[in-house]
Coordinates of C-alpha atoms in Angstrom, one line a residue:
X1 CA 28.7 3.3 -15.0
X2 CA 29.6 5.5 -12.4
X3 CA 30.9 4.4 -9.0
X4 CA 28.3 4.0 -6.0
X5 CA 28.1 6.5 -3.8
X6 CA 28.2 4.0 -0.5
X7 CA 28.9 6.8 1.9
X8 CA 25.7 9.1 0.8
X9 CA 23.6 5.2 1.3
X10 CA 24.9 4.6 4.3
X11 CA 24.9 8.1 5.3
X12 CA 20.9 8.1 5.1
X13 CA 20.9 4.4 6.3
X14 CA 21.7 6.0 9.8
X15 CA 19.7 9.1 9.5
X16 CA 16.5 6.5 9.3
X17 CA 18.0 4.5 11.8
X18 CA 18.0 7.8 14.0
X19 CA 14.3 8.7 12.7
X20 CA 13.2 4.8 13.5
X21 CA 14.7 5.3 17.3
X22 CA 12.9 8.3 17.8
X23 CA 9.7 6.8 17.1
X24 CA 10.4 3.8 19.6
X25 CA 10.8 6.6 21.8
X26 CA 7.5 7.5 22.0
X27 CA 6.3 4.0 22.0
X28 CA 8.3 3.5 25.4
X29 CA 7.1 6.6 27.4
X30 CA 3.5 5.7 26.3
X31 CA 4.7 2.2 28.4
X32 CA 6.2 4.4 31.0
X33 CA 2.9 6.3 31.3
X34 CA 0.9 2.9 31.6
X35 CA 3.5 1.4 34.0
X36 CA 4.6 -1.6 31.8
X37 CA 7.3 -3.6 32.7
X38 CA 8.1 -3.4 28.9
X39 CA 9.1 -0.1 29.1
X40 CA 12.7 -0.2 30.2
X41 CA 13.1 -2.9 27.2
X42 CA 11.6 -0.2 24.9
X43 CA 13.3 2.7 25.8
X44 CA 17.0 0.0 25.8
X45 CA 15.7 -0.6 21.8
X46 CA 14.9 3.0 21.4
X47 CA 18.4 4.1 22.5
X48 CA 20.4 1.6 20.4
X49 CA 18.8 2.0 17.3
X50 CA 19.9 5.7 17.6
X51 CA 22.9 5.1 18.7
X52 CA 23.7 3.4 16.1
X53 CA 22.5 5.4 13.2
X54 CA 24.3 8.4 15.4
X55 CA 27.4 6.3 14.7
X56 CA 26.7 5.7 11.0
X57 CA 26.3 9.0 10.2
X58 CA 29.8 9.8 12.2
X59 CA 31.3 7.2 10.2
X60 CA 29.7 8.4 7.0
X61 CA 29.5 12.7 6.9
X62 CA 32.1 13.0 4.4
X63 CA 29.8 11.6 1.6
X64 CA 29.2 13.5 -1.6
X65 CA 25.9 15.1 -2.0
X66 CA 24.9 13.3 -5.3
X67 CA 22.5 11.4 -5.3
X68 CA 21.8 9.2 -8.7
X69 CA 19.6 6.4 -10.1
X70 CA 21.5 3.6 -8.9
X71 CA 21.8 5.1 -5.1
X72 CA 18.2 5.7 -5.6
X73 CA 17.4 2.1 -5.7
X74 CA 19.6 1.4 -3.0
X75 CA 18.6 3.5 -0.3
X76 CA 14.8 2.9 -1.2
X77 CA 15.2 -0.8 -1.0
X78 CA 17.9 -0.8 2.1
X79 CA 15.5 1.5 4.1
X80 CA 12.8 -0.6 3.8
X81 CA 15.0 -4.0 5.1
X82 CA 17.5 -1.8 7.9
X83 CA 14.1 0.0 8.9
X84 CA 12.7 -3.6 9.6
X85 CA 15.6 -5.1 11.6
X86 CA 16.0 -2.0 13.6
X87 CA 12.2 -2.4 13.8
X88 CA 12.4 -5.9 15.4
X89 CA 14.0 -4.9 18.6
X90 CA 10.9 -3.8 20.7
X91 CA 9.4 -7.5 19.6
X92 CA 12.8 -8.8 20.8
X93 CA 13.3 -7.1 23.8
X94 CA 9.9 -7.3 25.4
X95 CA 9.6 -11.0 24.4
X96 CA 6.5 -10.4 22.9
X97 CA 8.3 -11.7 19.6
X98 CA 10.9 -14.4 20.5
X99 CA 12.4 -15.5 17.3
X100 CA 14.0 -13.4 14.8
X101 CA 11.5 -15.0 11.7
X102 CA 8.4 -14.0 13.6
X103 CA 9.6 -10.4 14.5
X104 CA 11.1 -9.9 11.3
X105 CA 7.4 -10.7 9.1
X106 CA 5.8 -9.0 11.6
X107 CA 8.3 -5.9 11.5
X108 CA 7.5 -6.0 7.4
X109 CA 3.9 -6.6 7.2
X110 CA 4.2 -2.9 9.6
X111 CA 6.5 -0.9 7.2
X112 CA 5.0 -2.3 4.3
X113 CA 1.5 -1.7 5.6
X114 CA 0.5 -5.2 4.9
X115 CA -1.1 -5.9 8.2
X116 CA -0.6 -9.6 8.2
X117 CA 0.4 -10.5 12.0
X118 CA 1.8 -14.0 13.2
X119 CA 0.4 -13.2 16.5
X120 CA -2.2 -15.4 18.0
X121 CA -3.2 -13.1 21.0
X122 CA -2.7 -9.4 20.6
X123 CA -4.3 -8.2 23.4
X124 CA -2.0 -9.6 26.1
X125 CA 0.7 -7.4 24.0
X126 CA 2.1 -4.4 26.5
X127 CA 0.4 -1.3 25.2
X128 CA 4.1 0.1 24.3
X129 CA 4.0 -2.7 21.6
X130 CA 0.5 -2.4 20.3
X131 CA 1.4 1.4 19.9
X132 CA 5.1 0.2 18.0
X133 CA 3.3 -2.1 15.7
X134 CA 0.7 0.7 14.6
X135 CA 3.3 3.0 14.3
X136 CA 5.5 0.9 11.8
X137 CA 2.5 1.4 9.8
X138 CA 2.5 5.0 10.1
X139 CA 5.4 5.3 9.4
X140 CA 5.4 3.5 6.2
X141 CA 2.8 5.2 5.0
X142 CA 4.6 7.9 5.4
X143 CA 7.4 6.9 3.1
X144 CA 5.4 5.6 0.9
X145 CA 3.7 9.2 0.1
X146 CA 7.5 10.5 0.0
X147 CA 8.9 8.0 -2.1
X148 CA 5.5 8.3 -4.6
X149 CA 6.6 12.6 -4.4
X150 CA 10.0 12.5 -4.7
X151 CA 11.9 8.9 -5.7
X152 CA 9.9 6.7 -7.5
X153 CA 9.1 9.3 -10.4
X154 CA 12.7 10.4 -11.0
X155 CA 12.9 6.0 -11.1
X156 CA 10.4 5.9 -13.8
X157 CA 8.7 3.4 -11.8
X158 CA 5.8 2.0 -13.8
X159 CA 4.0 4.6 -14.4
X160 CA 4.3 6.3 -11.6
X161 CA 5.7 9.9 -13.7
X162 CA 1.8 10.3 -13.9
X163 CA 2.1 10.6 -10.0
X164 CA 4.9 13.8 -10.5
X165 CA 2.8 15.5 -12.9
X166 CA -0.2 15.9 -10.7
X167 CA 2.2 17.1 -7.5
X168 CA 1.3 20.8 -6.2
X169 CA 3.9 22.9 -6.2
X170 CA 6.4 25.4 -7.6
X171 CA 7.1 24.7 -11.4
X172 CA 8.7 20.9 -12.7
X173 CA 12.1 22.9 -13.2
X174 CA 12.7 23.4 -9.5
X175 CA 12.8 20.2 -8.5
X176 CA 13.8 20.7 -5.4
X177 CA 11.8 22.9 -3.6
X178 CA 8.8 21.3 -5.7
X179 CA 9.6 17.6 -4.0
X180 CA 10.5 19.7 -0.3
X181 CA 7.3 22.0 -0.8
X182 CA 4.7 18.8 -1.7
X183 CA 6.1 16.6 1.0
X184 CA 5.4 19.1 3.7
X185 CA 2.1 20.0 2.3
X186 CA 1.1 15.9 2.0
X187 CA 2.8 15.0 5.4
X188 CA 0.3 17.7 7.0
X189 CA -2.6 16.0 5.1
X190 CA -1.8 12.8 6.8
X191 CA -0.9 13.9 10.1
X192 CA -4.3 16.2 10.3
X193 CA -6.3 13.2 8.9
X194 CA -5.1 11.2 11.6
X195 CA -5.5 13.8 14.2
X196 CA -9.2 14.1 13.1
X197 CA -10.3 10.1 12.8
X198 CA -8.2 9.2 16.5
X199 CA -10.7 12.5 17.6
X200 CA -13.9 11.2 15.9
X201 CA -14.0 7.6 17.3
X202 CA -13.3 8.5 20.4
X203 CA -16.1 10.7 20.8
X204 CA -17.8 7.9 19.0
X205 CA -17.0 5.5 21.7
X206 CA -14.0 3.7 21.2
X207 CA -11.0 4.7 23.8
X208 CA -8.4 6.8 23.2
X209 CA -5.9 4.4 22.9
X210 CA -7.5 2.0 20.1
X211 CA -8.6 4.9 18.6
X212 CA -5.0 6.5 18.3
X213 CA -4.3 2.9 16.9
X214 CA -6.6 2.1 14.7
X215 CA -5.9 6.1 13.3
X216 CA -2.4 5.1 12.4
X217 CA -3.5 1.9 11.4
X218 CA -6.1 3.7 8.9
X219 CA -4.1 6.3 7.4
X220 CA -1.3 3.9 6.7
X221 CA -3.8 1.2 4.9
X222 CA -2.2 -0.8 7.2
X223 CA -4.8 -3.3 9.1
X224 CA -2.9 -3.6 12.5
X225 CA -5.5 -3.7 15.3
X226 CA -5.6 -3.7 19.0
X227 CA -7.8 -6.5 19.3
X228 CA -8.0 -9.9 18.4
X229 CA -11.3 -9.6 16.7
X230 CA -9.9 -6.3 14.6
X231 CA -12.9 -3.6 13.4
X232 CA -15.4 -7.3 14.2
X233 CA -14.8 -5.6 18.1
X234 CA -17.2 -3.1 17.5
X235 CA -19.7 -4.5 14.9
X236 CA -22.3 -3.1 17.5
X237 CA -21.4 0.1 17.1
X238 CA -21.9 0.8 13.5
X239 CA -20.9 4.8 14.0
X240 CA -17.5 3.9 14.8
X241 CA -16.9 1.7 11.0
X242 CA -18.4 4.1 9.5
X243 CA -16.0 6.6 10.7
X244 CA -13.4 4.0 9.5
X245 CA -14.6 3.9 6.4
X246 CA -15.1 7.6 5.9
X247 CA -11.0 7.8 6.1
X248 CA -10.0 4.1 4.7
X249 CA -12.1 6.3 1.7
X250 CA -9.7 9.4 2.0
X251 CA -6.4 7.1 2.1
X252 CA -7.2 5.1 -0.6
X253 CA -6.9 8.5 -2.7
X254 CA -4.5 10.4 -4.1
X255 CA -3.6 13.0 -1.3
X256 CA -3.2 15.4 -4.1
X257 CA -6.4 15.4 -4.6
X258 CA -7.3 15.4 -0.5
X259 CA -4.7 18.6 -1.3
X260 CA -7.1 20.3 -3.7
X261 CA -9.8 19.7 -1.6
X262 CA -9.0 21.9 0.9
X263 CA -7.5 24.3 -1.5
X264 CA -11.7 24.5 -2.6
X265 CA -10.4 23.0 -6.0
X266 CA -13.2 20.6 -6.0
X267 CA -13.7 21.1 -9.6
X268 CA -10.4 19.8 -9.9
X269 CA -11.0 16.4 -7.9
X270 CA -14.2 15.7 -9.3
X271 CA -12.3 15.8 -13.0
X272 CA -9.8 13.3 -11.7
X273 CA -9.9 9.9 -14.1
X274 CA -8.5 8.1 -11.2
X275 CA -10.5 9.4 -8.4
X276 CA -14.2 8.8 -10.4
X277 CA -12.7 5.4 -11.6
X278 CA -12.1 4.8 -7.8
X279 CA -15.2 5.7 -6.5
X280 CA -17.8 4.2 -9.3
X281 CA -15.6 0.6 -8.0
X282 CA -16.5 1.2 -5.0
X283 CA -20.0 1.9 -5.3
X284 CA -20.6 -0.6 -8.0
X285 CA -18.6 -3.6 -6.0
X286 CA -20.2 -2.4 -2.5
X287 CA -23.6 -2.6 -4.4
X288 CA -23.2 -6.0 -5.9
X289 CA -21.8 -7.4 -2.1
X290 CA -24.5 -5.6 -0.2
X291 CA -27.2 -7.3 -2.5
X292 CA -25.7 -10.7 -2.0
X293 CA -25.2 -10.8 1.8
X294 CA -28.8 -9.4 2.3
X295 CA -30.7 -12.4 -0.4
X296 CA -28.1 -15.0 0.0
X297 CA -25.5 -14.9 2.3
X298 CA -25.3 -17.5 5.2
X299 CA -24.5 -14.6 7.1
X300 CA -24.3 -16.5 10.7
X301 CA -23.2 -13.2 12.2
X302 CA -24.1 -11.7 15.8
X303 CA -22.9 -8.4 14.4
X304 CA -26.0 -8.6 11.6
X305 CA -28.3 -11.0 13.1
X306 CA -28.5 -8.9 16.4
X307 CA -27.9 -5.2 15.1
X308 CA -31.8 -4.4 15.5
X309 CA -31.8 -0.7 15.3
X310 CA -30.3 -0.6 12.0
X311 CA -31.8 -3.9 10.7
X312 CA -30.2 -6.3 8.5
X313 CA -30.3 -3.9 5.0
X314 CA -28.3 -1.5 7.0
X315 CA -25.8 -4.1 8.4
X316 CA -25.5 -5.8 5.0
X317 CA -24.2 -2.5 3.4
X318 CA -22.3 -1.8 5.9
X319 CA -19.8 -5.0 6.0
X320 CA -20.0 -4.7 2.1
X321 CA -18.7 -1.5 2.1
X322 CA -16.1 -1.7 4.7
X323 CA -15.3 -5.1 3.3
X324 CA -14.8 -3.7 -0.3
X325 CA -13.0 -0.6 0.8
X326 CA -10.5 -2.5 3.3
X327 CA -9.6 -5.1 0.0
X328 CA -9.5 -2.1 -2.4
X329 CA -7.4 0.2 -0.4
X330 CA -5.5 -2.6 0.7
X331 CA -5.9 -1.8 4.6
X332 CA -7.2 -5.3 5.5
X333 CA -9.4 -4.5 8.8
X334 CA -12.5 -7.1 9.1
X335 CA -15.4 -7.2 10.3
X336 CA -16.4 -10.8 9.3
X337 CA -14.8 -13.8 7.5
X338 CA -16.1 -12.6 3.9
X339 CA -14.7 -15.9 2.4
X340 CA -18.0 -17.5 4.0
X341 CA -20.2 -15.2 1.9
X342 CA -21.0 -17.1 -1.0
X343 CA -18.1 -18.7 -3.7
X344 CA -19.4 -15.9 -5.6
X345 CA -18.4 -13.1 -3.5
X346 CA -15.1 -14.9 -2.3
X347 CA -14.3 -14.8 -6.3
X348 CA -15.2 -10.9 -6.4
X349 CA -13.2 -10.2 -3.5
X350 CA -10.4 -12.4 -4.6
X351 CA -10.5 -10.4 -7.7
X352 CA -10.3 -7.0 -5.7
X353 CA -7.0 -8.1 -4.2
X354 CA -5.6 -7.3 -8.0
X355 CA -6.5 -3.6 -7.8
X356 CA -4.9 -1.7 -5.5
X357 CA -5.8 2.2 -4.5
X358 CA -5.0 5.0 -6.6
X359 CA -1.0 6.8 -6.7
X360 CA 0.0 9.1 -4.2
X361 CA -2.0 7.3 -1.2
X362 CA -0.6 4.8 0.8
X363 CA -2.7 1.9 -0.4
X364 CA -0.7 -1.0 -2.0
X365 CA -1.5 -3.0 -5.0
X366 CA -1.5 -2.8 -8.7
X367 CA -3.1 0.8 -8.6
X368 CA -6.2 2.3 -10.6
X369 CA -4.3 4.5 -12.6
X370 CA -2.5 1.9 -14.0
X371 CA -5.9 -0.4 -14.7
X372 CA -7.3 2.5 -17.0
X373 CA -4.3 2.7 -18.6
X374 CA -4.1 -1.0 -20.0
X375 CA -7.9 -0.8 -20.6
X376 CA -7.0 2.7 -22.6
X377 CA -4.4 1.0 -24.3
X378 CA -6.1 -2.5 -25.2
X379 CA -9.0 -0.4 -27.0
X380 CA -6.8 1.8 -28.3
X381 CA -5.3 -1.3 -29.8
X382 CA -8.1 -2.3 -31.3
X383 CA -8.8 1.1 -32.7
X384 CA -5.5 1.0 -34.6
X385 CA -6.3 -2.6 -36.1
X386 CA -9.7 -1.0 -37.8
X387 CA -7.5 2.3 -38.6
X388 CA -4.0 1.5 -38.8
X389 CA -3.0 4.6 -39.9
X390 CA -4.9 6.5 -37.6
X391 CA -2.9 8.4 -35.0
X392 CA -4.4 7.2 -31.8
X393 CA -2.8 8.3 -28.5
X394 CA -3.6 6.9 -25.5
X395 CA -5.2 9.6 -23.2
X396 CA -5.4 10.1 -19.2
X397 CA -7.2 13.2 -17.7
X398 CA -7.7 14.1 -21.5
X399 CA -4.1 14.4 -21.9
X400 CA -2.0 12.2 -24.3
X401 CA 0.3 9.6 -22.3
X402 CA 4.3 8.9 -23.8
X403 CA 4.5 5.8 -25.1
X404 CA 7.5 4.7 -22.9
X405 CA 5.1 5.4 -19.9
X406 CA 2.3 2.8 -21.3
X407 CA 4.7 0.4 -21.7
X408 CA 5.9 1.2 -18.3
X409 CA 2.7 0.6 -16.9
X410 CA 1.9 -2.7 -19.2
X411 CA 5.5 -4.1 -18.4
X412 CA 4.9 -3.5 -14.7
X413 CA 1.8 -5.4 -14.8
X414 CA 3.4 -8.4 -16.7
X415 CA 6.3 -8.3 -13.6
X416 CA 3.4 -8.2 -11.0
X417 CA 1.2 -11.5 -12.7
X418 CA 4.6 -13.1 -12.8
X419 CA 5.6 -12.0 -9.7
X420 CA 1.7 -13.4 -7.9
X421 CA 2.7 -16.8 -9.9
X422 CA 6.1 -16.8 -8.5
X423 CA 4.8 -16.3 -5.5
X424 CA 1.8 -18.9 -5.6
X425 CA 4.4 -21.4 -6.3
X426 CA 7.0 -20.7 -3.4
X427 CA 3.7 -21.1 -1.1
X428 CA 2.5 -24.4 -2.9
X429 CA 6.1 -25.7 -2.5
X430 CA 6.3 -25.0 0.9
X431 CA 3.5 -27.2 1.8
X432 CA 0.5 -24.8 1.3
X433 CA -3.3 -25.6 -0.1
X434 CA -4.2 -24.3 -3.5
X435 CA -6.5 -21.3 -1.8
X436 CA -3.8 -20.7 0.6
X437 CA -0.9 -20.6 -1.8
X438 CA -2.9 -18.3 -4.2
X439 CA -4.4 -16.0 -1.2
X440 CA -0.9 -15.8 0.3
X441 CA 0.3 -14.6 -2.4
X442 CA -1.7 -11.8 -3.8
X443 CA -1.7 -10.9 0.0
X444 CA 1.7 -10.5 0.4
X445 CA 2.3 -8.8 -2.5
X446 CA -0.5 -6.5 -2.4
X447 CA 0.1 -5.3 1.1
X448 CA -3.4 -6.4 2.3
X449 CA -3.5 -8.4 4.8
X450 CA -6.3 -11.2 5.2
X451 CA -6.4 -13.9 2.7
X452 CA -8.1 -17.7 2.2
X453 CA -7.6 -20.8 3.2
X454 CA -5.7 -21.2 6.1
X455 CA -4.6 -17.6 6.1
X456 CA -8.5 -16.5 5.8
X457 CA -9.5 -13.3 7.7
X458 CA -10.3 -15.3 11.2
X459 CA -6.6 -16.8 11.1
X460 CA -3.4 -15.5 10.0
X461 CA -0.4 -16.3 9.1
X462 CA 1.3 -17.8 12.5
X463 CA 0.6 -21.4 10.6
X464 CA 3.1 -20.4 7.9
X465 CA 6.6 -22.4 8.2
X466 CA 9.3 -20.3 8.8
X467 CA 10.3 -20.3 5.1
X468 CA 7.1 -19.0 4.0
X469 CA 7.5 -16.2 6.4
X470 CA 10.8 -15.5 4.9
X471 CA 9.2 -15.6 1.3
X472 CA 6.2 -13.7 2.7
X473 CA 8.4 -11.0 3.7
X474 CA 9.9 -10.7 0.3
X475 CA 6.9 -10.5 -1.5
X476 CA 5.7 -7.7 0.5
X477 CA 9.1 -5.6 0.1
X478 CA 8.6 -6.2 -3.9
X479 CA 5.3 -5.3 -3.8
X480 CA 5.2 -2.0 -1.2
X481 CA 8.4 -0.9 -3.3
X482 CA 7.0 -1.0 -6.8
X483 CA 8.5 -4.0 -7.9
X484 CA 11.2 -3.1 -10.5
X485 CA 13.0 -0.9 -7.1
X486 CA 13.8 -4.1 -5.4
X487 CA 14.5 -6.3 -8.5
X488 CA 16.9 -4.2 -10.2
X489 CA 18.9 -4.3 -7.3
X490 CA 18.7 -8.2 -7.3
X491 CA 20.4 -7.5 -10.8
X492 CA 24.0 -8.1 -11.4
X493 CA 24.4 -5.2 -13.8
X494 CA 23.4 -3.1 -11.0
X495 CA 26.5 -3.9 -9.2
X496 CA 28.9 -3.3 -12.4
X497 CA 31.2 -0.8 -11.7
X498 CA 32.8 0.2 -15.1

């Protein structure tokens, strides 16, 4: 095996260090502009973290421009932890965070657009910070979209080769300017969608602060909010979740397909296995929810009980859909405690935690790509046993899949239902209740957020012990990065040098 490149990792190491500063930056002239006393604390974090990827890169600008598998996995899995403990020093600094355990989970659950928070009173936050901790989101989002483009598929990454073939761009055999030409082109999607949702609900009545928030927040799946209450602050005004919605929709997609879209390649979208499969779930789950909370729901909820000039039909669809949406796409805003609408519907949504978006967008979970595929596969499977000698591919997009990427894609989900059991298990060891242990895990490492028990949607995850913030961390780096990124690394084979 060929030796590790540790300059080239370390090399990039301080060019995101660099990139991470810069975005404190603006973080601590948006407390400058308010006149926060945290804003000398922000701009001291903002100037070490690039000093010291400055210095890295010094140290480091002889490296050889090869990059390979194995540096692959290292710098995808190193970015995520340095950009997190150079991400802990606003917390730090401003106090708002005063122990490394806390700023670290929270630092992750940014990056890895999780959106869990250990924080019991955001509001009192300095708006420097708010605007930090919605940023981390942003600006995993954004890596997510370029590792899904450009890193993961080289990897193999369960499935996610699918992801590469559907990429616009010059031809596969110019790799190069195809990964450089899609990034731009996906990085302008996302910036633009932002842009337009922090302008829509501010003319819809949120200010332009939260609304710059909850943008990046949205965009990212992320789930961070400004206040304590989340997306429940505004249950009166039902414009500004539906504008919510409207984009939680757009990120949960493949931003290829928001990419076709405006190239007026609707035909093209529409066609998409992944993106019908996407939206028939969320009709079909929003439809069975919205039906429930209306005939049987103990609803005990101003935000439906009082909104008169919708009525209660209109409010009941509403929570279901932004409810089903925010667990689908992994985002994790609320607007009420869905665990108190019926066992039934804490079941469904329990079950929705499994699903994940669709590739390419920055949602987290399993993925919907990957669900038609095992369901491809198991009736293929049953095909063969009727016609063994039949030659029965397995087809996406009317396309025949390899073989090795089906049993990517069913050996990734084996990892991930081991991995949620691991995971249940640390929790249950450490003290937590059966629905907590099980909610905290499928949380965690499907980047959503809320959970049950005592990490329901009206709590979070402050109760953990400091252990199960540690562990909580890790399942959220496993499960933002695709699980096999992280775990190889774990490997010692991966560190043989021969």
């Amino acid at each position: 095996m060929p030796k590790l490149n540790t300059k080239l990792v370390f090399y990039i190491m301080g060019l995101l260090l660099v990139f991470n500063g810069g975005f404190m930056a603006i973080a601590s002239l948006v407390s400058w502009y308010y006149q926060e006393a945290a804003a000398m604390q922000l701009s001291g974090a903002s100037g070490l973290t690039i000093l010291s990827g400055l210095l890295m890169m010094l140290a480091t600008k002889t490296h050889l421009k090869d990059i390979r598998g194995r540096e692959g996995y290292l710098i995808v899995t190193l970015g995520w932890i340095v950009m997190s403990i150079s991400g802990m020093l606003p917390y730090l600094f401003t106090n708002s965070i005063t122990t490394i355990t806390k700023a670290f989970f929270e630092t992750m659950s940014g990056y890895t657009t999780t959106g869990a928070t250990i924080l019991q009173d955001i509001e009192i936050l300095p708006r420097g910070v708010l605007l930090w901790r919605s940023l981390t989101h942003w600006i995993g989002g954004m890596g997510i979209i370029v590792l899904a483009v450009a890193i993961l598929p080289l990897l193999g990454i369960g499935g996610m080769q699918l992801f590469s073939a559907e990429a616009p761009g010059p031809s596969a055999d110019k790799l190069k300017p195809r990964i450089t030409d899609t990034a731009k082109r996906l990085w302008l999607i996302y910036f633009g969608y932002t842009v337009a949702e922090t302008v829509l609900l501010n003319v819809a009545g949120m200010g332009l602060f939260d609304a710059v928030n909850h943008a990046l927040s949205t965009l990212s799946t992320g789930g961070f909010s400004t206040k304590n209450a989340s997306v429940a602050y505004w249950n009166d005004q039902p414009l500004i979740q539906y504008i919510i919605i409207v984009f939680m929709f757009l990120a949960g997609m493949n931003f290829i397909m928001s990419y076709f879209a405006f190239k007026g390649n609707f035909k093209r979208v529409f066609r998409d296995e992944e993106f019908k499969w996407y939206a028939i779930f969320v009709t079909g789950f929003t439809a069975i929810a919205a039906l429930i909370i209306y005939f049987r729901a103990d609803l005990g909820l101003s935000s439906i009980t009082h909104t008169l000039e919708f009525g209660r039909a209109e409010a009941s669809f509403r929570h279901a859909l932004f409810q089903v949406l925010s667990v689908i796409t992994t985002t994790g805003f609320v607007t009420a405690d869905f665990t108190l609408w019926t066992p039934f519907l804490t079941i469904l949504f329990f079950g929705l935690f499994f699903m994940g978006g669709s590739a390419g967008s920055t949602a987290g979970g399993i993925k919907i790509v990957r669900h038609i595929i095992m369901i491809r596969n198991g009736i293929t499977e049953f095909k063969r046993s009727l016609h063994p000698n039949a030659i029965l591919p397995v087809r996406y997009n009317k396309l025949s899949i390899k073989h090795e990427i089906v049993f990517n894609v069913l050996g990734f989900f084996i990892v991930y239902m081991l991995a949620f059991i691991i995971g249940a298990v640390g929790f249950a060891a450490l003290g937590l209740d059966f629905p907590s242990a099980l909610g905290g895990a499928a949380s965690s490492l499907g980047n959503i957020g809320p959970a049950f028990g005592d990490l329901s949607p009206v709590d979070n995850f402050a109760s953990l012990p400091a252990a199960g913030k540690w562990w909580s961390s890790f399942l959220m780096l496993i499960g933002r990065l695709e699980l096999f990124t992280v775990l190889i690394v774990l490997t010692p084979f991966f560190w043989r040098n021969r």
